[in-house]
PDB file of C-alpha atoms in Angstrom:
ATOM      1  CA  UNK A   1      15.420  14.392   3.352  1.00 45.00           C
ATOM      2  CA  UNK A   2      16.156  13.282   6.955  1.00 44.00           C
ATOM      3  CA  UNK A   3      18.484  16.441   7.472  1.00 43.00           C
ATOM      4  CA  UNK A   4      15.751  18.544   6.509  1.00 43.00           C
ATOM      5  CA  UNK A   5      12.684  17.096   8.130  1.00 41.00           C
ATOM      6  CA  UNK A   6      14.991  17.182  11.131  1.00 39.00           C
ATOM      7  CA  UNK A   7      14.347  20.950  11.403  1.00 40.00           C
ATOM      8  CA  UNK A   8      11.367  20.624  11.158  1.00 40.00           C
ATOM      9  CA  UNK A   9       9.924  17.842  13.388  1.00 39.00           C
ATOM     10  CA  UNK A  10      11.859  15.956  16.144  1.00 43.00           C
ATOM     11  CA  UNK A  11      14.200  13.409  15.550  1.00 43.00           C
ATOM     12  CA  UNK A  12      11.610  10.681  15.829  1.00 40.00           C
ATOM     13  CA  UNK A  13       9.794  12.511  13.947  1.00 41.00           C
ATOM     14  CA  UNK A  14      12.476  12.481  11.094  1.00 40.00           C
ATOM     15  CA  UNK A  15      13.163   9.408  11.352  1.00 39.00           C
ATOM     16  CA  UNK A  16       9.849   8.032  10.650  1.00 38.00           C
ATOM     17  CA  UNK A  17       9.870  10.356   7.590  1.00 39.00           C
ATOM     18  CA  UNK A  18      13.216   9.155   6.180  1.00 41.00           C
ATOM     19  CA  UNK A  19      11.479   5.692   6.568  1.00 41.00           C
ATOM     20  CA  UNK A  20      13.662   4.112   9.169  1.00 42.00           C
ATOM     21  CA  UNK A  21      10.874   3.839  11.740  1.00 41.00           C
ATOM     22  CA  UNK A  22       7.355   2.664  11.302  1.00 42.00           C
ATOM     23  CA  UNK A  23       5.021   4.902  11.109  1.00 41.00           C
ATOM     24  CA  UNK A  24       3.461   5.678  14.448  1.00 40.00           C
ATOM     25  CA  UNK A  25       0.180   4.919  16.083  1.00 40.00           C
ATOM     26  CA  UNK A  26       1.124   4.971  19.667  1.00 38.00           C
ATOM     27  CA  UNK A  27       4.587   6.139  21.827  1.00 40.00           C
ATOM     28  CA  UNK A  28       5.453   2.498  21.843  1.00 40.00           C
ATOM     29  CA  UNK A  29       5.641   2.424  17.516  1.00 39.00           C
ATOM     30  CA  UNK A  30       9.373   4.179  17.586  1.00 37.00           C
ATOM     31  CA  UNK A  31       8.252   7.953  17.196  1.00 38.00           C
ATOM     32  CA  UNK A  32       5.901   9.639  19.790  1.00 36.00           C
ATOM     33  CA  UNK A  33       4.981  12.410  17.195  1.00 39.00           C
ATOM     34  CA  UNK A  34       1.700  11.353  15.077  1.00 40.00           C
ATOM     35  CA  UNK A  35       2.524  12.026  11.739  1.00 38.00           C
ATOM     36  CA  UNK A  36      -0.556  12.650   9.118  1.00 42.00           C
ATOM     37  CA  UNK A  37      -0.420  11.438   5.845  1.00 41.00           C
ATOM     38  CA  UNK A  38      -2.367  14.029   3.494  1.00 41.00           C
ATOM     39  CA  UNK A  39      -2.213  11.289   0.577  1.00 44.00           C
ATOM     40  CA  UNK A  40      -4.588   9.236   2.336  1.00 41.00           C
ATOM     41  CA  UNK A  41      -8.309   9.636   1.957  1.00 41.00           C
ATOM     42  CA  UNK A  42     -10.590  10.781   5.263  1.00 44.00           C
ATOM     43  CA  UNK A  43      -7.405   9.673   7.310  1.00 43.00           C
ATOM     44  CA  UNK A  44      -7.782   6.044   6.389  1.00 48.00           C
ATOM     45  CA  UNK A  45      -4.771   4.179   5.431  1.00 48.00           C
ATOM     46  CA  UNK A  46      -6.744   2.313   2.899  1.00 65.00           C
ATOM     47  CA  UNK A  47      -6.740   4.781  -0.555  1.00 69.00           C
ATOM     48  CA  UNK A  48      -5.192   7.751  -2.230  1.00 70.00           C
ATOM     49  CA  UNK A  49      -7.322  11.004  -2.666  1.00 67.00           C
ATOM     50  CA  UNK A  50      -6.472  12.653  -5.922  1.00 63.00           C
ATOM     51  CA  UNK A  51      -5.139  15.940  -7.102  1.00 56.00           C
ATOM     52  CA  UNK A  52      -3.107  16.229  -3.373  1.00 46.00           C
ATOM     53  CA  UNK A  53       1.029  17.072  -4.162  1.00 43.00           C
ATOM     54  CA  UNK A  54       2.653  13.988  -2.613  1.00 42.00           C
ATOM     55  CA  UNK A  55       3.597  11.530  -4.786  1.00 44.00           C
ATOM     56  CA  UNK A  56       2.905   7.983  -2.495  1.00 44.00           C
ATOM     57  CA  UNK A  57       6.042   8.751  -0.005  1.00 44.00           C
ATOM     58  CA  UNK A  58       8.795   7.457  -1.633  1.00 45.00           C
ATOM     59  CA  UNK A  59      11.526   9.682  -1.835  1.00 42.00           C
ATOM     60  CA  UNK A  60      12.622  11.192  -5.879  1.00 46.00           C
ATOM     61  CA  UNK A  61      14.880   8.757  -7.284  1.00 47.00           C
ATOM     62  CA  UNK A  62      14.052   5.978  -5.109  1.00 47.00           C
ATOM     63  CA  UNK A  63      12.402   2.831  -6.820  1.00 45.00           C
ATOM     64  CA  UNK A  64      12.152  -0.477  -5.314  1.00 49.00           C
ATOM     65  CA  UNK A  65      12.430  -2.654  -7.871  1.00 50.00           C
ATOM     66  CA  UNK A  66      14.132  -0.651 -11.087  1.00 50.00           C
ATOM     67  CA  UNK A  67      14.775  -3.906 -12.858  1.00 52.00           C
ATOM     68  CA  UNK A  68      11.154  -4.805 -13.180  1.00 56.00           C
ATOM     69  CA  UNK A  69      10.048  -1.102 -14.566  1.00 59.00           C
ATOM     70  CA  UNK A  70      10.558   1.017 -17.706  1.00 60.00           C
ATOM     71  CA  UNK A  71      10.762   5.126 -17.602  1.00 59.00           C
ATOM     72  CA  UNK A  72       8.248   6.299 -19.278  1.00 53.00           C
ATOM     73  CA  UNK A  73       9.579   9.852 -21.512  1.00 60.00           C
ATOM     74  CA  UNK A  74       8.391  12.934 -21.091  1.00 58.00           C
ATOM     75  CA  UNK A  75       6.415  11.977 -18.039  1.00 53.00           C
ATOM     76  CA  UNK A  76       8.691  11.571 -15.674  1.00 59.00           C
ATOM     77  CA  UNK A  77       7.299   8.393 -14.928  1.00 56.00           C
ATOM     78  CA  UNK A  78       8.332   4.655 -13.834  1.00 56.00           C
ATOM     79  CA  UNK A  79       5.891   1.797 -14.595  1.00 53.00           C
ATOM     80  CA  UNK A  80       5.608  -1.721 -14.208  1.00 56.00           C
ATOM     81  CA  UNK A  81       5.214  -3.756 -17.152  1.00 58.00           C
ATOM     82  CA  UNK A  82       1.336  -4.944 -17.864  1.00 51.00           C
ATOM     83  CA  UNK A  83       0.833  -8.468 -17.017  1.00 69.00           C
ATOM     84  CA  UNK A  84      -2.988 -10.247 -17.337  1.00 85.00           C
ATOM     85  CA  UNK A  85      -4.906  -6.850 -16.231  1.00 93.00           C
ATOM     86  CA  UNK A  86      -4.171  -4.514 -19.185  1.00 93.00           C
ATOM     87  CA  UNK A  87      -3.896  -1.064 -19.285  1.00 94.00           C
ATOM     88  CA  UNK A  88      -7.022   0.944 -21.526  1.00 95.00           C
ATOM     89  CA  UNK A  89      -7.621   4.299 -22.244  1.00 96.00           C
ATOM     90  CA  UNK A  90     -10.945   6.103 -21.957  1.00 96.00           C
ATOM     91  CA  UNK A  91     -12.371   4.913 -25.818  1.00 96.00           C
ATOM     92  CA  UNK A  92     -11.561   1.781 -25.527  1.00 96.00           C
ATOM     93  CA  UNK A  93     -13.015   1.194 -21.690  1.00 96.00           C
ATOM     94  CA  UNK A  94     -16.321   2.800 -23.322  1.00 95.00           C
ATOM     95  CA  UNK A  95     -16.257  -0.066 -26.397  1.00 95.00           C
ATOM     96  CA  UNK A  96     -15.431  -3.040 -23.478  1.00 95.00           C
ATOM     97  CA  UNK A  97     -18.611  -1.084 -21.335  1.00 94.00           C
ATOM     98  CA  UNK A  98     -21.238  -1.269 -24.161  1.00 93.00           C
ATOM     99  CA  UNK A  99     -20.599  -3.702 -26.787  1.00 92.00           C
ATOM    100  CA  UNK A 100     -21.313  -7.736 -26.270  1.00 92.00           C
ATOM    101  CA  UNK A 101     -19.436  -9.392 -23.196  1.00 92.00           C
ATOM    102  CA  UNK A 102     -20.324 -12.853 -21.826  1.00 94.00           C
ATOM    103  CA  UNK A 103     -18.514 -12.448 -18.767  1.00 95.00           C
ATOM    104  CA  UNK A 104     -18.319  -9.699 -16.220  1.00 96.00           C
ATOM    105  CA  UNK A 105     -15.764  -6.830 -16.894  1.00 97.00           C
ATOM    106  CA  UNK A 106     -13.516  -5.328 -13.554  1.00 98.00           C
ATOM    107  CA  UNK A 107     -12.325  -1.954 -13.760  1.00 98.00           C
ATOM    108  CA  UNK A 108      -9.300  -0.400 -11.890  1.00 98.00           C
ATOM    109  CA  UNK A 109      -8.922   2.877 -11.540  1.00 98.00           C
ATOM    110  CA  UNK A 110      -5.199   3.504 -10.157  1.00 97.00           C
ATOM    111  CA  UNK A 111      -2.227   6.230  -9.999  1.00 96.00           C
ATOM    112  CA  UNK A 112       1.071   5.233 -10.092  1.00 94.00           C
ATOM    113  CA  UNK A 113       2.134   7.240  -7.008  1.00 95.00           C
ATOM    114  CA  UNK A 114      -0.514   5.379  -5.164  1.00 95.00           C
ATOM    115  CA  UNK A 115       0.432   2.875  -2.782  1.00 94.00           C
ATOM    116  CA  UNK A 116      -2.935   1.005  -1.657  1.00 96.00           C
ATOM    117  CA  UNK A 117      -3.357   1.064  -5.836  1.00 95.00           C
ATOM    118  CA  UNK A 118       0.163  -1.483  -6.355  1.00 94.00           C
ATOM    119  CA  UNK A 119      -1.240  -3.492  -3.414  1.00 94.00           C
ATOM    120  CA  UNK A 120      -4.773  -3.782  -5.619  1.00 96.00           C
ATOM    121  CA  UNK A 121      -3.219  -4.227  -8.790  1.00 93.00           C
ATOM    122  CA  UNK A 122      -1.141  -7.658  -7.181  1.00 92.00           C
ATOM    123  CA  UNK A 123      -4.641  -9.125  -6.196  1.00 94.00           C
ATOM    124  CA  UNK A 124      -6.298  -8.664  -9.330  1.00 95.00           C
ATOM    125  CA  UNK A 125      -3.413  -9.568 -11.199  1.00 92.00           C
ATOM    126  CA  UNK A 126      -4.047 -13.053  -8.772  1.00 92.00           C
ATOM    127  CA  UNK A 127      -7.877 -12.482  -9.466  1.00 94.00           C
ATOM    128  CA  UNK A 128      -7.305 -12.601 -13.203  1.00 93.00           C
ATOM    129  CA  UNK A 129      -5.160 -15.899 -13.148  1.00 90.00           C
ATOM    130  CA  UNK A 130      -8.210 -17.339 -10.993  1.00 92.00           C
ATOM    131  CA  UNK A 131     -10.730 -16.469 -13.301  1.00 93.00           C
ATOM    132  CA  UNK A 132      -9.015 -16.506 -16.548  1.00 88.00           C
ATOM    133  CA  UNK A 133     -12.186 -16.758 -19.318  1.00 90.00           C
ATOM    134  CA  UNK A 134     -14.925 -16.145 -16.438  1.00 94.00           C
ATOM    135  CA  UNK A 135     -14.126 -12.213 -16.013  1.00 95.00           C
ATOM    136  CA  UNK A 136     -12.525  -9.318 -18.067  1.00 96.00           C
ATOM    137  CA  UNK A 137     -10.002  -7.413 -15.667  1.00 96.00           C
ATOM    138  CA  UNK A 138      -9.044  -4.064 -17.125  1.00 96.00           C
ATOM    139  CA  UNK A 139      -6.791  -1.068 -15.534  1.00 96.00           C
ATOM    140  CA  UNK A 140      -7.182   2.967 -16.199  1.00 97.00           C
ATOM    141  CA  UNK A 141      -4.656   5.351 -15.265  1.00 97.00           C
ATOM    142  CA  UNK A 142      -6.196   8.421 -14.015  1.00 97.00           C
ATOM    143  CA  UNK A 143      -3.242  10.286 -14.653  1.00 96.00           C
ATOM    144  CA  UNK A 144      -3.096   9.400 -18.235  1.00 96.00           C
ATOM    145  CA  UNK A 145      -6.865   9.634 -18.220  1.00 96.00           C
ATOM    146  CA  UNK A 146      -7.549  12.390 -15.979  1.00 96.00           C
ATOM    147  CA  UNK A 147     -10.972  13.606 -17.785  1.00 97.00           C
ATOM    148  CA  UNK A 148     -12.368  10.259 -17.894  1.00 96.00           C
ATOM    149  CA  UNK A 149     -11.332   9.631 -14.108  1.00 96.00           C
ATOM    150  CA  UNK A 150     -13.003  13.507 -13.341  1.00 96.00           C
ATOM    151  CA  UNK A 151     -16.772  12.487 -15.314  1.00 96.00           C
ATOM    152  CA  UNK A 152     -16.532   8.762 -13.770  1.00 95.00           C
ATOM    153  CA  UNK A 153     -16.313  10.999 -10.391  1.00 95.00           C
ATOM    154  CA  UNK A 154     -13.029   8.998  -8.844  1.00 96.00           C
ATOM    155  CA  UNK A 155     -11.959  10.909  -5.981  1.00 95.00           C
ATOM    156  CA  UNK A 156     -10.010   7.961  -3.699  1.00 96.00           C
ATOM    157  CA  UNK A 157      -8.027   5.676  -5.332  1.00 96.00           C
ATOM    158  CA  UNK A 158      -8.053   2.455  -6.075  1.00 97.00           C
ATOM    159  CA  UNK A 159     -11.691   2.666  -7.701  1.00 98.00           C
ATOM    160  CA  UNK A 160     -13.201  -0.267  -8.765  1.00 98.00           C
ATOM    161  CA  UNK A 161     -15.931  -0.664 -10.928  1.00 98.00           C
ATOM    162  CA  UNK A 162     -18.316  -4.104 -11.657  1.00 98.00           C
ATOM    163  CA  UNK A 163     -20.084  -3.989 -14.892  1.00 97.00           C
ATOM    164  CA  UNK A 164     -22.072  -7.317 -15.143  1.00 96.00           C
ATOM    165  CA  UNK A 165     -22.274  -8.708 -18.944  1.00 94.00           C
ATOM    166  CA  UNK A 166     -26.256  -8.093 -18.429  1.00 93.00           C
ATOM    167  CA  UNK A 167     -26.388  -4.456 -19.423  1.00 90.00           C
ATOM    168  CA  UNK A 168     -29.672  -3.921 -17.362  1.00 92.00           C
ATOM    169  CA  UNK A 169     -28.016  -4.466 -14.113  1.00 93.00           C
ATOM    170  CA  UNK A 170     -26.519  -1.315 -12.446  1.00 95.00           C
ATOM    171  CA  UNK A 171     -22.184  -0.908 -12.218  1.00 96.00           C
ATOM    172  CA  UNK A 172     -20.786  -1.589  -8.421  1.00 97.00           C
ATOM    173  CA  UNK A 173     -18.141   0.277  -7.651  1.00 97.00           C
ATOM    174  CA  UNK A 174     -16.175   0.512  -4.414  1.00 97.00           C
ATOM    175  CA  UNK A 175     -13.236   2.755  -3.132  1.00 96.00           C
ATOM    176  CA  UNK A 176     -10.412   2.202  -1.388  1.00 96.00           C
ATOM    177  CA  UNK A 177      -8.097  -0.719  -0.708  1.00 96.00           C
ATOM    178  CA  UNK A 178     -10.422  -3.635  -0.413  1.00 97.00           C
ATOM    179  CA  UNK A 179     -10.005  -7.822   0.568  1.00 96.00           C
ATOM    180  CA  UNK A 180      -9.612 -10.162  -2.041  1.00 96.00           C
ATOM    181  CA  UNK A 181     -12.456 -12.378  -1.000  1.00 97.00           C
ATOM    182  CA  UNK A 182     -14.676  -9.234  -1.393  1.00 97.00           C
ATOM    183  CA  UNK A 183     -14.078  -8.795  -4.567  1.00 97.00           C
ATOM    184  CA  UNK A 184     -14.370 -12.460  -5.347  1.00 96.00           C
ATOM    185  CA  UNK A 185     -17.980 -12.436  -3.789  1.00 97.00           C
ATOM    186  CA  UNK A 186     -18.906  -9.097  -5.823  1.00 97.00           C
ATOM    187  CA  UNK A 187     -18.201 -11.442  -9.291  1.00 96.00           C
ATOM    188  CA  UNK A 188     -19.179 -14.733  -7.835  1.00 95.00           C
ATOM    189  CA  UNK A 189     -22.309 -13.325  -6.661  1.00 95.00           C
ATOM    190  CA  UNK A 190     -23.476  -9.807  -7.343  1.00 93.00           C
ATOM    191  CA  UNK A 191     -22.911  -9.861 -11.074  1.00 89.00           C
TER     192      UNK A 191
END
């Protein structure tokens, strides 16, 4: 990947790409050539915009942690195994939406390929050990659910959604890579 970027871009640039370098803000960051990264929504480094043909900048064949994931056939995919926040599809996030819930229900909407979505899916994974019976944390894959993601109009990921168990109240949903203590005052106090 290196040798080929390299013909492309300087050698700074290339090394940046092959990961070696950080990626740069400024001449003093390792590579003095700004490198965009079209994965990234409205050039913030906080979400992934969907249907755009890089696949969260690790190189093919690369995992970090192969141990801890299982290849999913036919799709060409590696996931994690589900922990507290479990995985739904489409008919069954519709059931948890409108039947009977006593506590608030948290929905993420994530890719695999998506980097700000693993960093989301560690703090609700903490959020749902913290509030155990108080809240219902759910995750949808909008690659395995890619109509349902298109009518629920996710364009950055991760997508969060707040339904409060009071079915009058309105959803909240927010975009993007967001704090932890945000999200705790959204449940604590919003729903």
């Amino acid at each position: 990947m290196a040798a080929a970027a390299s013909l492309l871009f300087p050698a700074s640039a290339a090394l940046c790409l092959a990961g070696r370098a950080p990626r740069p803000t400024s001449a003093a960051a390792g590579c003095s050539v700004p490198i965009p990264s079209p994965h990234l929504s409205n050039g913030s480094s906080r979400g992934c915009v969907l249907g755009v043909g890089i696949s969260g900048g690790r190189a093919p064949g690369v995992r970090r942690n192969a141990a801890a994931e299982t290849y999913v056939p036919g799709s060409g995919k590696y996931i994690a195994p589900d922990y507290l926040v479990k995985k739904v599809t489409a008919k069954e996030l519709e059931e948890l939406v409108r039947g009977e819930r006593k506590v608030p229900l948290i929905v993420d909407f994530y890719a695999t390929w998506c980097g700000p979505c693993v960093l989301m899916a560690q703090d609700m994974e903490m959020l749902a050990v913290e509030y155990e019976n108080n809240a219902l944390f759910v995750k949808v894959d909008t690659d395995d659910e890619y109509e349902f993601s298109r009518d629920m109009q996710i364009r950055g990921l991760p997508t969060l959604y707040f339904f409060s168990p009071d079915q009058s109240k309105d959803a909240i949903r927010t975009e993007g890579l967001i704090p932890i203590d945000m999200i705790r005052n959204i449940i604590d106090n919003e729903l």
